[in-house]
Coordinates of N, CA and C in Angstrom, one line a residue:
M141 N 163.7 -12.5 153.6 CA 164.2 -11.8 152.8 C 164.0 -10.2 152.7
T142 N 162.7 -9.7 153.2 CA 162.4 -8.5 153.6 C 163.5 -8.1 154.7
L143 N 163.9 -8.7 155.5 CA 164.8 -8.1 156.5 C 166.3 -7.9 155.9
T144 N 166.8 -8.8 154.9 CA 168.0 -8.7 154.0 C 167.9 -7.3 153.1
I145 N 167.0 -7.1 152.9 CA 166.5 -5.7 151.5 C 166.9 -4.6 152.9
Y146 N 166.2 -4.4 153.7 CA 166.4 -3.6 154.9 C 167.9 -3.3 155.0
R147 N 168.5 -4.5 155.7 CA 169.8 -4.4 156.1 C 170.8 -3.8 154.8
I148 N 170.3 -4.2 153.7 CA 171.4 -3.8 152.6 C 171.1 -2.2 152.2
A149 N 169.7 -2.0 152.5 CA 169.6 -0.4 152.3 C 170.1 0.3 153.5
S150 N 170.0 -0.1 154.5 CA 170.6 0.6 155.8 C 172.1 0.8 155.6
I151 N 172.8 -0.1 155.1 CA 174.2 0.1 154.6 C 174.6 1.1 153.5
F152 N 173.9 0.9 152.4 CA 174.1 1.4 151.3 C 173.4 2.8 151.0
L153 N 172.2 2.9 152.0 CA 171.7 4.3 151.6 C 172.8 5.6 152.2
P154 N 173.3 5.3 153.5 CA 174.1 6.3 154.3 C 175.3 6.6 153.1
L155 N 175.9 5.5 152.4 CA 177.2 5.6 151.6 C 176.5 6.5 150.5
L156 N 175.2 6.2 150.1 CA 175.0 6.9 148.9 C 174.8 8.3 149.0
L157 N 174.1 8.5 150.1 CA 173.8 10.0 150.5 C 175.3 10.6 150.8
S158 N 176.1 10.0 151.4 CA 177.3 10.9 151.6 C 178.0 11.1 150.5
A159 N 178.2 9.9 149.4 CA 178.8 10.3 148.2 C 178.0 11.7 147.3
C160 N 176.6 11.7 147.4 CA 175.7 12.8 146.8 C 176.0 14.0 147.1
A161 N 176.4 14.1 148.7 CA 176.7 15.5 149.3 C 178.3 15.8 149.2
S162 N 178.8 14.8 148.8 CA 180.6 15.4 148.5 C 180.9 15.5 147.3
T163 N 180.1 15.3 146.2 CA 180.8 15.7 144.9 C 180.1 16.4 144.3
T164 N 180.7 17.6 143.4 CA 180.3 18.6 142.7 C 180.4 18.4 141.2
T165 N 179.4 18.8 140.7 CA 179.6 18.8 139.0 C 179.7 20.0 138.5
K166 N 180.6 19.9 137.5 CA 180.6 21.4 136.4 C 179.7 21.1 135.3
P167 N 178.9 22.5 135.1 CA 178.4 22.1 134.2 C 178.9 22.0 132.8
A168 N 178.5 21.2 131.8 CA 178.7 21.0 130.6 C 179.1 22.4 129.8
P169 N 179.9 22.5 128.9 CA 180.2 23.7 127.9 C 179.0 23.9 127.1
A170 N 178.6 24.8 126.9 CA 177.4 25.1 126.0 C 177.9 24.8 124.3
R171 N 176.9 24.3 123.7 CA 177.3 23.7 122.2 C 178.0 24.7 121.7
G172 N 179.3 24.4 121.1 CA 180.1 25.1 120.1 C 181.1 26.1 121.2
D173 N 181.0 25.8 122.0 CA 182.0 26.5 123.5 C 183.3 25.5 123.5
T174 N 184.2 26.1 123.7 CA 185.4 25.5 124.1 C 185.8 25.7 125.6
P175 N 186.1 24.5 126.3 CA 186.5 24.7 127.9 C 187.4 25.8 127.6
I176 N 187.3 26.3 128.7 CA 188.5 27.5 129.3 C 189.2 27.2 130.5
T177 N 190.3 27.3 130.2 CA 191.5 26.9 131.2 C 192.1 28.0 131.9
T178 N 192.2 28.0 133.3 CA 192.4 29.1 134.3 C 193.6 29.0 134.8
A179 N 194.7 28.3 134.2 CA 196.0 27.8 134.3 C 196.8 29.0 134.8
N180 N 196.6 29.9 133.5 CA 197.3 31.1 133.5 C 196.6 32.4 132.9
P181 N 195.9 32.9 133.8 CA 194.8 33.7 133.2 C 195.4 35.2 132.8
A182 N 196.8 35.4 132.7 CA 197.4 36.4 132.4 C 197.5 36.6 131.0
P183 N 197.3 37.6 130.3 CA 197.4 37.9 128.6 C 198.8 37.3 128.3
S184 N 198.9 36.9 127.0 CA 200.3 36.8 126.3 C 201.1 38.1 126.2
T185 N 200.2 39.1 126.0 CA 200.8 40.4 125.6 C 200.4 41.4 126.6
P186 N 201.1 42.4 127.4 CA 200.4 43.3 128.3 C 199.3 44.3 127.4
A187 N 198.5 44.5 128.1 CA 197.5 45.5 127.5 C 197.7 47.0 127.3
P188 N 197.8 47.6 126.4 CA 198.3 49.0 126.2 C 197.7 50.0 126.9
N189 N 197.9 50.9 127.5 CA 197.4 51.9 128.3 C 196.3 51.3 129.7
R190 N 196.7 50.5 130.0 CA 195.6 50.0 131.2 C 196.5 49.8 132.5
T191 N 196.0 50.7 133.2 CA 196.4 50.8 134.7 C 196.1 49.9 135.5
E192 N 194.9 49.3 135.3 CA 194.4 48.3 136.3 C 193.4 47.3 135.7
S193 N 193.1 46.1 136.0 CA 192.2 45.2 135.4 C 191.2 45.6 135.2
P194 N 190.2 45.4 134.1 CA 188.8 45.9 134.1 C 187.6 45.3 134.6
T195 N 188.2 44.2 135.1 CA 187.6 43.1 135.9 C 187.7 42.8 137.3
K196 N 186.7 42.3 138.1 CA 186.9 41.9 139.5 C 186.9 40.5 140.0
T197 N 186.6 39.6 138.8 CA 187.0 38.1 139.3 C 188.2 37.6 138.4
S198 N 188.8 36.6 138.9 CA 189.5 36.0 137.8 C 189.1 35.2 136.7
A199 N 187.8 35.0 137.2 CA 187.1 34.2 135.9 C 186.8 34.9 135.0
T200 N 186.3 36.4 135.3 CA 186.1 37.1 134.3 C 187.1 37.6 133.5
F201 N 188.5 37.5 134.0 CA 189.9 38.0 133.6 C 190.3 36.7 132.5
A202 N 189.9 35.7 132.8 CA 190.2 34.6 132.0 C 189.5 34.5 130.7
L203 N 188.1 34.9 130.9 CA 187.1 35.1 129.6 C 187.8 36.1 128.8
L204 N 188.0 37.2 129.3 CA 188.5 38.4 128.7 C 189.8 38.1 128.1
S205 N 190.7 37.6 128.4 CA 191.8 37.1 127.9 C 191.5 36.2 126.9
A206 N 190.9 35.0 126.7 CA 190.7 34.3 125.8 C 189.8 34.8 124.7
A207 N 189.0 35.9 125.1 CA 188.3 36.6 124.1 C 189.0 37.5 123.2
D208 N 190.1 38.0 123.6 CA 191.0 38.9 123.2 C 192.2 38.0 122.0
E209 N 192.4 36.8 122.5 CA 193.1 36.1 122.0 C 192.2 35.6 120.7
A210 N 190.9 35.4 120.8 CA 190.0 34.8 119.5 C 190.0 36.1 118.8
L211 N 189.7 37.0 119.2 CA 189.8 38.2 118.3 C 191.0 38.5 117.7
A212 N 192.3 38.5 118.2 CA 193.4 38.2 117.4 C 193.6 37.1 116.5
G213 N 193.1 36.3 116.6 CA 193.0 35.2 115.7 C 191.8 35.0 114.8
K214 N 191.4 36.2 114.6 CA 190.2 36.4 113.5 C 189.2 35.3 113.9
Q215 N 188.6 35.3 115.3 CA 187.6 34.3 115.7 C 186.4 35.2 116.3
P216 N 185.7 36.1 115.7 CA 185.0 36.8 116.6 C 183.9 36.2 117.1
E217 N 183.1 35.2 116.3 CA 182.0 34.3 117.0 C 182.5 33.6 118.2
Q218 N 183.7 33.1 118.6 CA 184.1 32.4 119.7 C 184.3 33.6 120.8
A219 N 185.1 35.0 120.2 CA 184.9 35.9 121.3 C 183.7 36.8 121.8
I220 N 182.8 36.6 121.1 CA 181.2 36.8 121.4 C 180.6 36.0 122.3
L221 N 181.0 34.7 121.9 CA 180.6 33.6 123.0 C 181.3 34.1 124.6
L222 N 182.9 34.1 124.6 CA 183.4 34.1 125.8 C 182.7 35.8 126.6
M223 N 182.6 36.6 125.7 CA 182.3 38.1 126.3 C 181.1 37.8 126.9
E224 N 180.2 37.1 126.3 CA 178.9 37.0 126.7 C 178.8 36.6 128.1
R225 N 179.8 35.2 128.3 CA 179.7 34.5 129.5 C 180.4 35.7 130.9
A226 N 181.3 36.7 130.5 CA 182.2 37.7 131.1 C 180.9 38.5 131.5
V227 N 180.1 38.9 130.6 CA 179.0 40.1 130.9 C 177.9 39.5 132.0
R228 N 177.5 37.8 131.7 CA 176.6 37.4 133.0 C 177.3 37.5 134.0
I229 N 178.7 37.3 134.3 CA 179.4 37.2 135.9 C 179.5 38.7 136.0
E230 N 179.7 39.6 135.5 CA 179.9 41.2 135.7 C 179.1 42.1 134.8
P231 N 177.5 42.1 134.9 CA 176.9 42.7 133.9 C 176.9 44.2 134.0
R232 N 177.4 44.8 135.3 CA 177.5 46.3 135.4 C 179.0 46.7 135.1
N233 N 180.1 46.1 134.3 CA 180.9 46.4 134.1 C 181.2 47.2 132.7
F234 N 181.3 48.3 132.6 CA 181.1 48.7 131.1 C 182.1 48.3 130.2
E235 N 183.5 48.0 130.7 CA 184.5 47.5 129.5 C 184.1 46.4 129.1
L236 N 183.2 45.4 129.9 CA 183.0 44.2 129.2 C 182.2 44.4 128.2
W237 N 181.3 45.6 128.2 CA 180.2 45.7 127.2 C 180.7 46.3 126.1
I238 N 181.8 46.9 126.1 CA 182.6 47.7 125.1 C 183.3 46.5 124.4
R239 N 184.0 45.8 125.2 CA 184.4 44.5 124.5 C 183.5 43.7 123.6
L240 N 182.5 43.4 124.0 CA 181.5 42.5 123.5 C 180.8 43.2 122.2
S241 N 180.9 44.8 122.5 CA 180.7 45.5 121.0 C 181.7 45.2 120.0
R242 N 182.6 45.4 120.5 CA 184.1 45.0 119.8 C 184.1 43.9 118.6
A243 N 183.7 42.8 119.8 CA 183.6 41.6 119.0 C 182.6 41.5 118.0
H244 N 181.4 41.9 118.3 CA 180.3 41.9 117.3 C 180.5 42.7 115.8
L245 N 181.1 43.7 116.2 CA 181.6 45.0 115.2 C 182.7 43.8 114.5
A246 N 183.6 43.1 115.0 CA 184.7 42.6 114.1 C 183.7 41.3 113.4
S247 N 182.5 40.7 113.7 CA 182.0 39.7 113.0 C 180.9 40.2 112.2
G248 N 180.9 41.7 112.4 CA 179.8 42.2 111.0 C 178.4 42.3 111.7
N249 N 178.0 42.2 112.9 CA 176.9 42.4 113.4 C 176.7 43.6 113.9
L250 N 176.2 44.5 113.2 CA 176.2 46.0 113.6 C 175.0 46.2 114.5
A251 N 173.8 45.5 114.5 CA 173.0 45.8 115.3 C 173.2 45.6 117.0
P252 N 173.6 44.3 117.2 CA 174.3 44.0 118.7 C 175.5 44.9 118.9
A253 N 176.5 45.1 118.0 CA 177.4 46.0 118.3 C 177.1 47.6 118.7
I254 N 176.0 48.1 118.2 CA 175.8 49.6 118.6 C 174.8 49.5 119.8
Q255 N 174.0 48.4 120.2 CA 173.3 47.8 121.3 C 174.2 47.9 122.5
H256 N 175.3 47.3 122.4 CA 176.3 46.8 123.6 C 176.9 48.1 123.6
A257 N 177.4 48.8 122.7 CA 178.0 50.3 123.0 C 177.2 51.2 123.7
R258 N 175.9 51.2 123.3 CA 175.0 52.2 124.3 C 175.1 51.6 125.6
K259 N 175.0 50.3 125.9 CA 174.9 49.7 127.2 C 176.4 50.3 128.2
A260 N 177.3 50.2 127.3 CA 178.5 50.4 127.8 C 178.7 52.2 128.2
I261 N 178.1 53.0 127.4 CA 177.7 54.3 127.9 C 177.3 54.6 129.2
A262 N 175.9 53.9 128.9 CA 174.9 54.2 130.1 C 175.8 53.6 131.5
L263 N 176.3 52.3 131.2 CA 177.1 51.9 132.6 C 178.4 53.1 132.8
A264 N 178.9 53.8 132.0 CA 180.1 54.2 132.1 C 179.8 55.8 133.0
E265 N 178.3 56.1 132.4 CA 177.9 57.3 133.0 C 177.6 57.4 134.4
I266 N 176.9 55.9 134.8 CA 176.5 55.8 136.2 C 177.7 55.5 137.2
S267 N 179.1 55.3 136.5 CA 180.3 54.8 137.1 C 180.5 56.1 138.3
S268 N 181.0 55.5 139.2 CA 181.4 56.7 140.4 C 182.8 56.6 140.7
S269 N 183.5 56.0 139.8 CA 185.0 55.9 139.9 C 185.6 57.4 139.6
E270 N 187.0 57.2 139.9 CA 187.5 58.7 139.5 C 188.0 58.9 138.3
S271 N 187.9 57.8 137.3 CA 188.4 57.9 135.7 C 186.9 58.1 135.1
S272 N 185.9 58.3 135.7 CA 184.7 58.3 135.0 C 184.6 58.9 133.7
R273 N 185.3 60.0 133.7 CA 185.2 61.0 132.3 C 185.9 60.0 131.1
A274 N 187.0 59.5 131.7 CA 187.9 58.6 130.5 C 187.0 57.3 130.2
N275 N 186.4 56.7 131.3 CA 185.6 55.7 130.8 C 184.4 56.0 129.9
Q276 N 183.8 57.2 130.3 CA 182.7 57.7 129.3 C 183.1 57.9 127.8
A277 N 184.4 58.4 127.8 CA 184.8 58.7 126.4 C 185.2 57.3 125.8
K278 N 185.8 56.3 126.4 CA 185.9 55.1 125.6 C 185.0 54.7 125.2
A279 N 183.9 54.8 125.8 CA 182.5 54.1 125.7 C 182.1 54.8 124.4
W280 N 181.9 56.1 124.4 CA 181.9 56.9 123.2 C 182.5 56.4 122.0
L281 N 184.0 56.5 122.3 CA 184.7 56.1 121.1 C 184.2 54.9 120.5
Q282 N 183.7 53.7 121.2 CA 183.4 52.8 120.7 C 182.2 52.7 119.9
Y283 N 181.2 53.6 120.3 CA 180.1 53.8 119.7 C 180.3 54.6 118.5
A284 N 181.2 55.4 118.4 CA 181.8 56.2 117.0 C 182.5 54.9 116.2
K285 N 182.9 54.1 116.5 CA 183.2 53.0 115.6 C 182.4 52.3 115.1
V286 N 181.3 51.9 115.8 CA 180.1 51.2 115.1 C 179.5 52.2 114.3
L287 N 179.2 53.4 114.4 CA 178.6 54.6 113.6 C 179.2 54.5 112.1
D288 N 180.8 54.2 112.5 CA 181.4 54.7 111.1 C 181.1 53.3 110.2
A289 N 180.8 52.2 110.9 CA 180.8 50.9 110.1 C 179.4 50.9 109.6
Q290 N 178.4 51.6 110.1 CA 177.3 52.0 109.7 C 177.1 52.9 108.7
G291 N 178.3 53.2 108.4 CA 178.2 54.5 107.2 C 177.9 55.6 107.7
N292 N 177.8 56.1 109.0 CA 177.3 57.3 109.6 C 178.6 58.0 110.1
T293 N 179.2 58.6 109.3 CA 180.7 59.2 109.5 C 180.6 60.3 109.9
R294 N 179.5 61.4 109.8 CA 179.2 62.3 110.5 C 179.1 62.7 111.5
E295 N 178.2 61.8 112.2 CA 178.0 61.7 113.5 C 179.3 61.1 114.4
A296 N 179.7 59.9 113.8 CA 181.1 59.4 114.4 C 182.0 60.6 114.4
A297 N 182.3 61.2 113.5 CA 183.6 62.5 113.5 C 183.3 63.2 114.5
S298 N 181.9 63.6 114.9 CA 181.4 64.7 116.0 C 181.9 64.1 117.1
I299 N 181.6 62.6 117.6 CA 181.6 61.9 118.8 C 183.2 62.1 118.8
R300 N 183.9 61.7 118.0 CA 185.4 61.7 118.2 C 185.9 62.7 118.6
S301 N 185.6 64.0 118.1 CA 186.1 65.4 118.1 C 185.8 65.8 119.7
R302 N 184.5 65.3 120.1 CA 184.2 65.7 121.4 C 185.0 64.6 122.6
Y303 N 185.4 63.6 122.1 CA 185.5 62.6 123.4 C 187.0 62.0 123.6
R304 N 187.8 62.3 122.0 CA 189.3 62.3 122.0 C 190.1 62.9 123.0
R305 N 189.6 64.1 123.2 CA 190.4 64.9 124.3 C 190.3 64.3 125.6
Q306 N 189.2 63.8 126.0 CA 188.8 63.2 127.3 C 189.5 62.0 127.7
R307 N 189.7 61.3 126.7 CA 190.2 60.0 126.8 C 191.3 59.7 127.8
G308 N 192.3 60.6 128.0 CA 193.4 60.4 129.0 C 194.3 60.0 128.6

């Protein structure tokens, strides 16, 4: 009897180990998230004034496109979830922080909107790209939008007058 168990184990154990080694599992989507398909990561409409993609990976681009669609469809909470995923992939991308700030602003969450705009400003200021000034201006203008929503129109107007010229 014991010999039979060893024979069965010697046959099935290598099969089991090889099956475990060759399979991959995808993590289940977080509660409330919808699965994102990346079959066509191109946005349905071209983004205005964009000369290059603000992202480095196709996964981030797909999340960004889906978040833009969610915002256009008046679903800011869904856009926030998607943008948070994108920021986890590329945490040093100032453009993603600006988009996350916009999504929070659209949902009326002013505290995180201002926090994310400030993060975008900090990242844009340490950016070493040729368009660093334009990036800084873009981040500061998002910050001005949040200040307007908070009722701080004087400071927002001051920021706009300083950075509108530099936006490019």
